[in-house]
Amino acid sequence: MLSWLARKLRGSAPTAYLTHPDCALHDMGHGHPESPDRLAAIQDRLIAAGLWDHLLHVEPPLVRREQLALVHPPRYVEALDQASPSQGVVHMDPDTVMGPHTLQAAWRAAGAVVKATDLVIDGTAANAFCAIRPPGHHAESCKAMGFCFFNNLGIGVAHALSRGIERVAVADFDVHHGNGTEELFHDNPRVLMVSTFQSPFYPYSGELPMGPNMHNVPLKAGSRGEEFRAAVEREWLPALQAFQPQMLFISAGFDAHREDDMASMGLVEDDYAWVTERLMEVAAEYAEGRIVSVLEGGYDLSALGRSVAAHIKVLADL
C-alpha cells in the first residue's frame, strides 16, 4: 500500500488512461508480435479486473511538429513522411514495418504522452498511463528501429522540461535496453535514467552507459524477481533519491514476464506492482506524485494484460 504522503499528494485526482483507435490501425503484418491485439488485451483485462471505470479516460490529440522537434530533427520527421506508403509496407529495419496507417498511429502515440504530461503537471490527473503503439524507447533522434518510430516517452520528457520541470527521471524496466532514450538524454544533466534489461540481448547496448546520468543494470537471461528487485534497491533507488526528480516517466515494458517468449526473463505481476510502488514512493517524496507511464513492450497477451492491470492498480491506488 502507498504511504500516507503518497495518498495525500494524490488527493482526489484520478489516474488518466490515454489511448486512441488510431493506435490499433498500425499493423506490421500477420504474426508480428507487436500487434493491435495488445491494446485490446489490456482493455479487456482492465475491465475484467474492475479497474476500467475508475480511470479518467482521455482521447489524445496528434502530436505537433514543434513537439516532435524537441527530440527529432525536422529532416527525420520529413523522411518518415516521405517513406510512408499509401499501400503495402516499407521496412525501416527487418523487424520495423511501416504501413499506410503507421504514421497516424505514431503521431497519436506521441501526442498521448504530451497530453498525459500536461494533465499531470496541471493537476488534472494524479498520474497517467499511455496505452499506445507503436512503442518508442528504441527510436533514436534520427533512426527508427525495434518496432519504434518516434521516442514517445522522450518527447514527453522534453515537453516536461520545456514546461519548467527542472529535473526529470526515467525508469525503464522493459526487457530490452532503451537505447533511444539513452541517446536522447545522455548529455542532459536535467534528466536521470535508470534501467534494467536482459543482456546480452537486442539492441546490444547499455552495458557501457553513455553518460554519468545513465544508471543501466544489465541482467542475465533467466533472472527472476529477486535479481530485478535487488537491482532496483541497489542501483535505482539511491540514484533517484540523490537526483530528487520533480517528475518521473516510466518506460513500462512487460516483456520480461516469465510467460513472454520474446526474451528469457522471469518476472511476474507482483514484480511489476512492487517496482511501481517503489517509484510511486520516490514520486511522492520529491515530485508531488507526478508520474507518466508509457507502454513499451509486452507480447504475450495474457501476461501483458495482467501485468498492466497490476501496474495500473498501484498507480490508481485501488
CSV table of C-alpha atoms in Angstrom, one decimal:
chain,number,residue,atom,x,y,z
A,1,MET,CA,0.0,0.0,0.0
A,2,LEU,CA,1.1,3.6,-0.6
A,3,SER,CA,2.5,5.7,2.1
A,4,TRP,CA,0.3,8.3,3.8
A,5,LEU,CA,2.3,11.0,2.0
A,6,ALA,CA,1.6,9.4,-1.4
A,7,ARG,CA,-2.1,9.3,-0.6
A,8,LYS,CA,-2.1,12.9,0.5
A,9,LEU,CA,-0.3,14.1,-2.7
A,10,ARG,CA,-2.7,12.1,-4.9
A,11,GLY,CA,-5.7,13.8,-3.3
A,12,SER,CA,-8.9,13.3,-5.3
A,13,ALA,CA,-7.2,13.5,-8.8
A,14,PRO,CA,-7.7,10.3,-10.8
A,15,THR,CA,-5.2,8.2,-12.8
A,16,ALA,CA,-5.6,9.2,-16.5
A,17,TYR,CA,-5.7,6.4,-19.2
A,18,LEU,CA,-4.8,7.6,-22.6
A,19,THR,CA,-5.3,5.6,-25.8
A,20,HIS,CA,-6.9,6.1,-29.3
A,21,PRO,CA,-8.3,3.9,-32.0
A,22,ASP,CA,-5.6,5.2,-34.4
A,23,CYS,CA,-3.0,3.2,-32.4
A,24,ALA,CA,-4.8,-0.1,-33.3
A,25,LEU,CA,-4.6,0.7,-37.1
A,26,HIS,CA,-0.8,0.3,-37.2
A,27,ASP,CA,-0.3,-3.3,-38.4
A,28,MET,CA,3.1,-4.8,-39.2
A,29,GLY,CA,1.7,-8.0,-40.6
A,30,HIS,CA,0.2,-11.3,-39.6
A,31,GLY,CA,2.1,-13.0,-36.8
A,32,HIS,CA,4.1,-9.9,-35.9
A,33,PRO,CA,4.3,-9.8,-32.1
A,34,GLU,CA,3.8,-6.0,-31.9
A,35,SER,CA,0.1,-6.3,-32.9
A,36,PRO,CA,-3.1,-4.3,-32.4
A,37,ASP,CA,-4.3,-7.2,-30.2
A,38,ARG,CA,-2.0,-5.9,-27.5
A,39,LEU,CA,-4.2,-2.9,-26.7
A,40,ALA,CA,-7.4,-5.0,-26.8
A,41,ALA,CA,-5.9,-7.4,-24.3
A,42,ILE,CA,-5.1,-4.6,-21.9
A,43,GLN,CA,-8.5,-3.1,-22.2
A,44,ASP,CA,-10.2,-6.5,-21.7
A,45,ARG,CA,-8.1,-7.2,-18.6
A,46,LEU,CA,-8.7,-3.8,-17.0
A,47,ILE,CA,-12.5,-4.3,-17.5
A,48,ALA,CA,-12.4,-7.8,-16.1
A,49,ALA,CA,-10.3,-6.6,-13.1
A,50,GLY,CA,-12.8,-3.8,-12.3
A,51,LEU,CA,-10.3,-1.1,-12.9
A,52,TRP,CA,-11.7,0.5,-16.1
A,53,ASP,CA,-14.4,2.6,-14.6
A,54,HIS,CA,-12.0,4.1,-12.0
A,55,LEU,CA,-9.8,5.8,-14.6
A,56,LEU,CA,-10.0,9.2,-16.3
A,57,HIS,CA,-10.3,8.2,-20.0
A,58,VAL,CA,-8.7,10.8,-22.3
A,59,GLU,CA,-8.6,10.7,-26.1
A,60,PRO,CA,-5.3,12.3,-27.0
A,61,PRO,CA,-4.5,14.7,-29.9
A,62,LEU,CA,-2.0,14.2,-32.6
A,63,VAL,CA,1.5,15.4,-31.6
A,64,ARG,CA,2.5,18.7,-33.1
A,65,ARG,CA,5.6,19.1,-35.3
A,66,GLU,CA,7.2,21.5,-32.9
A,67,GLN,CA,6.8,19.0,-30.1
A,68,LEU,CA,8.4,16.3,-32.2
A,69,ALA,CA,11.2,18.7,-32.9
A,70,LEU,CA,12.1,18.7,-29.2
A,71,VAL,CA,13.9,15.4,-29.8
A,72,HIS,CA,13.6,14.5,-33.5
A,73,PRO,CA,15.1,16.9,-36.2
A,74,PRO,CA,12.6,18.0,-38.8
A,75,ARG,CA,14.6,16.2,-41.5
A,76,TYR,CA,14.0,12.9,-39.8
A,77,VAL,CA,10.2,13.6,-39.4
A,78,GLU,CA,10.1,14.6,-43.1
A,79,ALA,CA,12.0,11.4,-44.1
A,80,LEU,CA,9.3,9.3,-42.4
A,81,ASP,CA,6.6,11.3,-44.1
A,82,GLN,CA,8.2,10.6,-47.5
A,83,ALA,CA,8.7,6.9,-46.7
A,84,SER,CA,5.1,6.3,-45.6
A,85,PRO,CA,3.4,4.1,-48.1
A,86,SER,CA,-0.2,4.6,-49.4
A,87,GLN,CA,-0.4,0.9,-49.7
A,88,GLY,CA,1.8,-2.1,-48.9
A,89,VAL,CA,4.6,-1.8,-46.4
A,90,VAL,CA,8.0,-0.3,-46.1
A,91,HIS,CA,10.7,-1.9,-43.9
A,92,MET,CA,12.7,0.5,-41.7
A,93,ASP,CA,14.7,-2.5,-40.5
A,94,PRO,CA,14.0,-6.2,-40.7
A,95,ASP,CA,11.5,-6.0,-37.7
A,96,THR,CA,10.1,-2.5,-38.0
A,97,VAL,CA,7.5,-2.1,-40.7
A,98,MET,CA,5.6,1.0,-41.8
A,99,GLY,CA,2.2,0.6,-43.4
A,100,PRO,CA,-0.4,3.1,-44.6
A,101,HIS,CA,-1.7,3.9,-41.1
A,102,THR,CA,1.6,3.7,-39.2
A,103,LEU,CA,2.5,7.4,-39.1
A,104,GLN,CA,-1.0,8.3,-37.9
A,105,ALA,CA,-0.6,5.9,-35.0
A,106,ALA,CA,2.9,7.2,-34.3
A,107,TRP,CA,1.7,10.8,-34.2
A,108,ARG,CA,-1.2,9.8,-32.0
A,109,ALA,CA,1.1,7.8,-29.6
A,110,ALA,CA,3.5,10.7,-29.2
A,111,GLY,CA,0.5,13.1,-28.7
A,112,ALA,CA,-0.8,10.9,-25.9
A,113,VAL,CA,2.4,11.3,-23.9
A,114,VAL,CA,2.5,15.0,-24.4
A,115,LYS,CA,-1.2,15.2,-23.3
A,116,ALA,CA,-0.5,13.0,-20.3
A,117,THR,CA,2.4,15.2,-19.3
A,118,ASP,CA,0.2,18.3,-19.3
A,119,LEU,CA,-2.6,16.5,-17.4
A,120,VAL,CA,-0.2,15.5,-14.6
A,121,ILE,CA,1.7,18.8,-14.5
A,122,ASP,CA,-1.6,20.8,-14.4
A,123,GLY,CA,-3.0,18.5,-11.6
A,124,THR,CA,-6.0,17.3,-13.7
A,125,ALA,CA,-4.6,13.8,-13.1
A,126,ALA,CA,-2.5,12.4,-10.3
A,127,ASN,CA,-0.6,10.3,-12.8
A,128,ALA,CA,-1.2,8.7,-16.2
A,129,PHE,CA,-0.8,5.6,-18.2
A,130,CYS,CA,-0.5,5.8,-22.0
A,131,ALA,CA,-1.8,2.6,-23.7
A,132,ILE,CA,-0.2,3.3,-27.1
A,133,ARG,CA,1.5,1.8,-30.0
A,134,PRO,CA,3.9,1.9,-31.8
A,135,PRO,CA,6.2,1.9,-28.8
A,136,GLY,CA,9.1,4.3,-28.7
A,137,HIS,CA,12.1,3.6,-26.4
A,138,HIS,CA,14.3,2.2,-29.2
A,139,ALA,CA,13.7,5.2,-31.5
A,140,GLU,CA,16.8,7.4,-31.6
A,141,SER,CA,16.8,11.1,-32.7
A,142,CYS,CA,17.3,10.2,-36.4
A,143,LYS,CA,16.6,6.4,-36.5
A,144,ALA,CA,13.5,4.2,-36.4
A,145,MET,CA,14.2,0.7,-35.1
A,146,GLY,CA,13.0,-2.0,-32.7
A,147,PHE,CA,9.3,-1.5,-33.6
A,148,CYS,CA,9.7,2.2,-32.8
A,149,PHE,CA,9.4,5.4,-34.9
A,150,PHE,CA,9.1,8.3,-32.5
A,151,ASN,CA,10.5,8.2,-29.0
A,152,ASN,CA,7.2,8.8,-27.3
A,153,LEU,CA,8.5,9.0,-23.8
A,154,GLY,CA,11.4,11.1,-24.8
A,155,ILE,CA,9.1,13.7,-26.4
A,156,GLY,CA,7.1,13.8,-23.1
A,157,VAL,CA,10.3,14.3,-21.1
A,158,ALA,CA,11.4,17.1,-23.3
A,159,HIS,CA,7.9,18.6,-23.1
A,160,ALA,CA,8.0,18.5,-19.3
A,161,LEU,CA,11.4,20.2,-19.3
A,162,SER,CA,10.0,22.9,-21.6
A,163,ARG,CA,7.2,23.5,-19.2
A,164,GLY,CA,9.6,24.3,-16.4
A,165,ILE,CA,10.1,21.0,-14.7
A,166,GLU,CA,13.8,21.2,-13.6
A,167,ARG,CA,14.7,17.5,-13.1
A,168,VAL,CA,13.0,14.5,-14.8
A,169,ALA,CA,13.8,10.9,-14.1
A,170,VAL,CA,13.1,8.0,-16.5
A,171,ALA,CA,12.7,4.4,-15.2
A,172,ASP,CA,12.8,1.7,-17.9
A,173,PHE,CA,12.0,-1.9,-17.0
A,174,ASP,CA,11.5,-3.2,-20.5
A,175,VAL,CA,13.4,-6.4,-21.2
A,176,HIS,CA,15.3,-4.6,-23.9
A,177,HIS,CA,17.6,-1.7,-23.3
A,178,GLY,CA,16.1,1.7,-24.1
A,179,ASN,CA,18.9,2.8,-26.4
A,180,GLY,CA,16.9,5.5,-28.0
A,181,THR,CA,16.1,7.2,-24.7
A,182,GLU,CA,19.7,7.0,-23.6
A,183,GLU,CA,20.9,8.5,-26.9
A,184,LEU,CA,18.5,11.4,-26.5
A,185,PHE,CA,19.4,12.4,-22.9
A,186,HIS,CA,22.8,11.0,-22.0
A,187,ASP,CA,24.3,14.5,-22.0
A,188,ASN,CA,21.4,16.3,-20.3
A,189,PRO,CA,22.1,17.0,-16.6
A,190,ARG,CA,18.4,17.7,-16.1
A,191,VAL,CA,17.5,14.0,-16.9
A,192,LEU,CA,18.4,10.8,-15.0
A,193,MET,CA,17.7,7.4,-16.5
A,194,VAL,CA,17.6,4.1,-14.5
A,195,SER,CA,17.0,0.9,-16.4
A,196,THR,CA,17.2,-2.9,-16.2
A,197,PHE,CA,17.3,-5.2,-19.3
A,198,GLN,CA,18.4,-8.6,-20.3
A,199,SER,CA,22.0,-8.7,-21.5
A,200,PRO,CA,23.5,-9.7,-23.9
A,201,PHE,CA,20.3,-9.1,-25.9
A,202,TYR,CA,18.8,-6.8,-28.5
A,203,PRO,CA,19.7,-3.9,-29.1
A,204,TYR,CA,23.1,-5.0,-27.7
A,205,SER,CA,23.7,-1.7,-25.9
A,206,GLY,CA,23.6,-0.3,-22.4
A,207,GLU,CA,26.4,-2.3,-20.7
A,208,LEU,CA,28.6,0.8,-21.0
A,209,PRO,CA,26.5,3.8,-20.1
A,210,MET,CA,26.8,6.8,-22.4
A,211,GLY,CA,26.9,9.3,-19.6
A,212,PRO,CA,27.0,9.7,-15.8
A,213,ASN,CA,23.3,10.3,-15.7
A,214,MET,CA,22.6,6.8,-17.1
A,215,HIS,CA,22.3,4.1,-14.5
A,216,ASN,CA,21.9,0.9,-16.5
A,217,VAL,CA,21.7,-2.5,-14.8
A,218,PRO,CA,22.1,-5.4,-17.2
A,219,LEU,CA,20.6,-8.7,-16.0
A,220,LYS,CA,21.5,-12.2,-17.2
A,221,ALA,CA,19.0,-14.4,-19.1
A,222,GLY,CA,16.9,-16.3,-16.6
A,223,SER,CA,16.9,-13.6,-13.9
A,224,ARG,CA,13.8,-13.5,-11.8
A,225,GLY,CA,12.1,-11.1,-9.4
A,226,GLU,CA,14.8,-11.5,-6.8
A,227,GLU,CA,17.5,-10.2,-9.1
A,228,PHE,CA,15.3,-7.5,-10.5
A,229,ARG,CA,14.3,-6.2,-7.1
A,230,ALA,CA,17.9,-6.3,-5.8
A,231,ALA,CA,19.0,-4.2,-8.8
A,232,VAL,CA,16.2,-1.6,-8.2
A,233,GLU,CA,17.1,-1.4,-4.5
A,234,ARG,CA,20.9,-1.3,-5.1
A,235,GLU,CA,21.1,0.9,-8.1
A,236,TRP,CA,17.9,2.7,-9.0
A,237,LEU,CA,16.7,4.0,-5.6
A,238,PRO,CA,19.9,5.6,-4.4
A,239,ALA,CA,20.3,7.3,-7.8
A,240,LEU,CA,16.8,8.6,-7.8
A,241,GLN,CA,17.0,9.8,-4.2
A,242,ALA,CA,20.2,11.6,-4.9
A,243,PHE,CA,18.7,13.2,-8.1
A,244,GLN,CA,15.4,14.2,-6.4
A,245,PRO,CA,13.4,14.3,-9.6
A,246,GLN,CA,10.4,16.7,-9.9
A,247,MET,CA,8.6,14.3,-12.3
A,248,LEU,CA,9.0,10.6,-13.3
A,249,PHE,CA,8.4,8.9,-16.6
A,250,ILE,CA,8.2,5.1,-16.8
A,251,SER,CA,9.1,3.1,-19.9
A,252,ALA,CA,6.7,0.3,-19.0
A,253,GLY,CA,7.7,-2.7,-21.0
A,254,PHE,CA,6.2,-6.0,-19.7
A,255,ASP,CA,8.2,-8.4,-21.9
A,256,ALA,CA,10.4,-9.5,-19.0
A,257,HIS,CA,7.5,-11.6,-17.8
A,258,ARG,CA,8.2,-15.3,-17.5
A,259,GLU,CA,5.4,-16.1,-19.9
A,260,ASP,CA,6.7,-13.8,-22.6
A,261,ASP,CA,8.8,-15.7,-25.1
A,262,MET,CA,10.2,-12.6,-26.6
A,263,ALA,CA,13.0,-12.9,-24.1
A,264,SER,CA,14.3,-15.1,-21.3
A,265,MET,CA,13.5,-13.4,-18.0
A,266,GLY,CA,11.3,-14.5,-15.1
A,267,LEU,CA,9.3,-11.5,-13.8
A,268,VAL,CA,5.7,-11.8,-12.7
A,269,GLU,CA,2.8,-9.4,-12.0
A,270,ASP,CA,3.9,-9.0,-8.4
A,271,ASP,CA,7.3,-7.7,-9.5
A,272,TYR,CA,5.7,-5.0,-11.7
A,273,ALA,CA,3.4,-4.0,-8.8
A,274,TRP,CA,6.4,-3.9,-6.5
A,275,VAL,CA,8.5,-1.6,-8.7
A,276,THR,CA,5.5,0.6,-9.3
A,277,GLU,CA,5.1,1.1,-5.6
A,278,ARG,CA,8.8,2.0,-5.2
A,279,LEU,CA,8.6,4.6,-8.0
A,280,MET,CA,5.4,5.9,-6.5
A,281,GLU,CA,7.2,6.4,-3.2
A,282,VAL,CA,10.0,8.4,-5.0
A,283,ALA,CA,7.5,10.5,-6.8
A,284,ALA,CA,5.6,11.2,-3.6
A,285,GLU,CA,8.7,12.3,-1.8
A,286,TYR,CA,10.3,14.5,-4.5
A,287,ALA,CA,7.8,15.0,-7.4
A,288,GLU,CA,4.4,15.8,-5.9
A,289,GLY,CA,3.4,12.3,-7.1
A,290,ARG,CA,3.8,13.2,-10.8
A,291,ILE,CA,4.3,10.1,-12.9
A,292,VAL,CA,3.6,9.4,-16.6
A,293,SER,CA,3.9,5.7,-17.6
A,294,VAL,CA,4.2,4.8,-21.2
A,295,LEU,CA,3.6,1.3,-22.7
A,296,GLU,CA,6.6,-0.2,-24.4
A,297,GLY,CA,6.9,-4.0,-24.9
A,298,GLY,CA,4.9,-7.0,-23.7
A,299,TYR,CA,3.9,-9.6,-26.3
A,300,ASP,CA,2.2,-12.5,-24.5
A,301,LEU,CA,-1.3,-11.1,-24.5
A,302,SER,CA,-2.5,-12.7,-21.3
A,303,ALA,CA,0.7,-11.8,-19.3
A,304,LEU,CA,0.6,-8.3,-20.8
A,305,GLY,CA,-3.0,-7.7,-19.7
A,306,ARG,CA,-2.4,-9.0,-16.2
A,307,SER,CA,0.8,-7.0,-15.8
A,308,VAL,CA,-0.6,-3.7,-16.9
A,309,ALA,CA,-3.6,-4.3,-14.6
A,310,ALA,CA,-1.2,-4.8,-11.7
A,311,HIS,CA,0.8,-1.7,-12.7
A,312,ILE,CA,-2.3,0.5,-13.0
A,313,LYS,CA,-3.9,-0.8,-9.8
A,314,VAL,CA,-0.9,0.6,-7.9
A,315,LEU,CA,-0.9,3.9,-9.9
A,316,ALA,CA,-4.6,4.4,-9.2
A,317,ASP,CA,-4.2,3.2,-5.5
A,318,LEU,CA,-7.1,0.7,-6.0
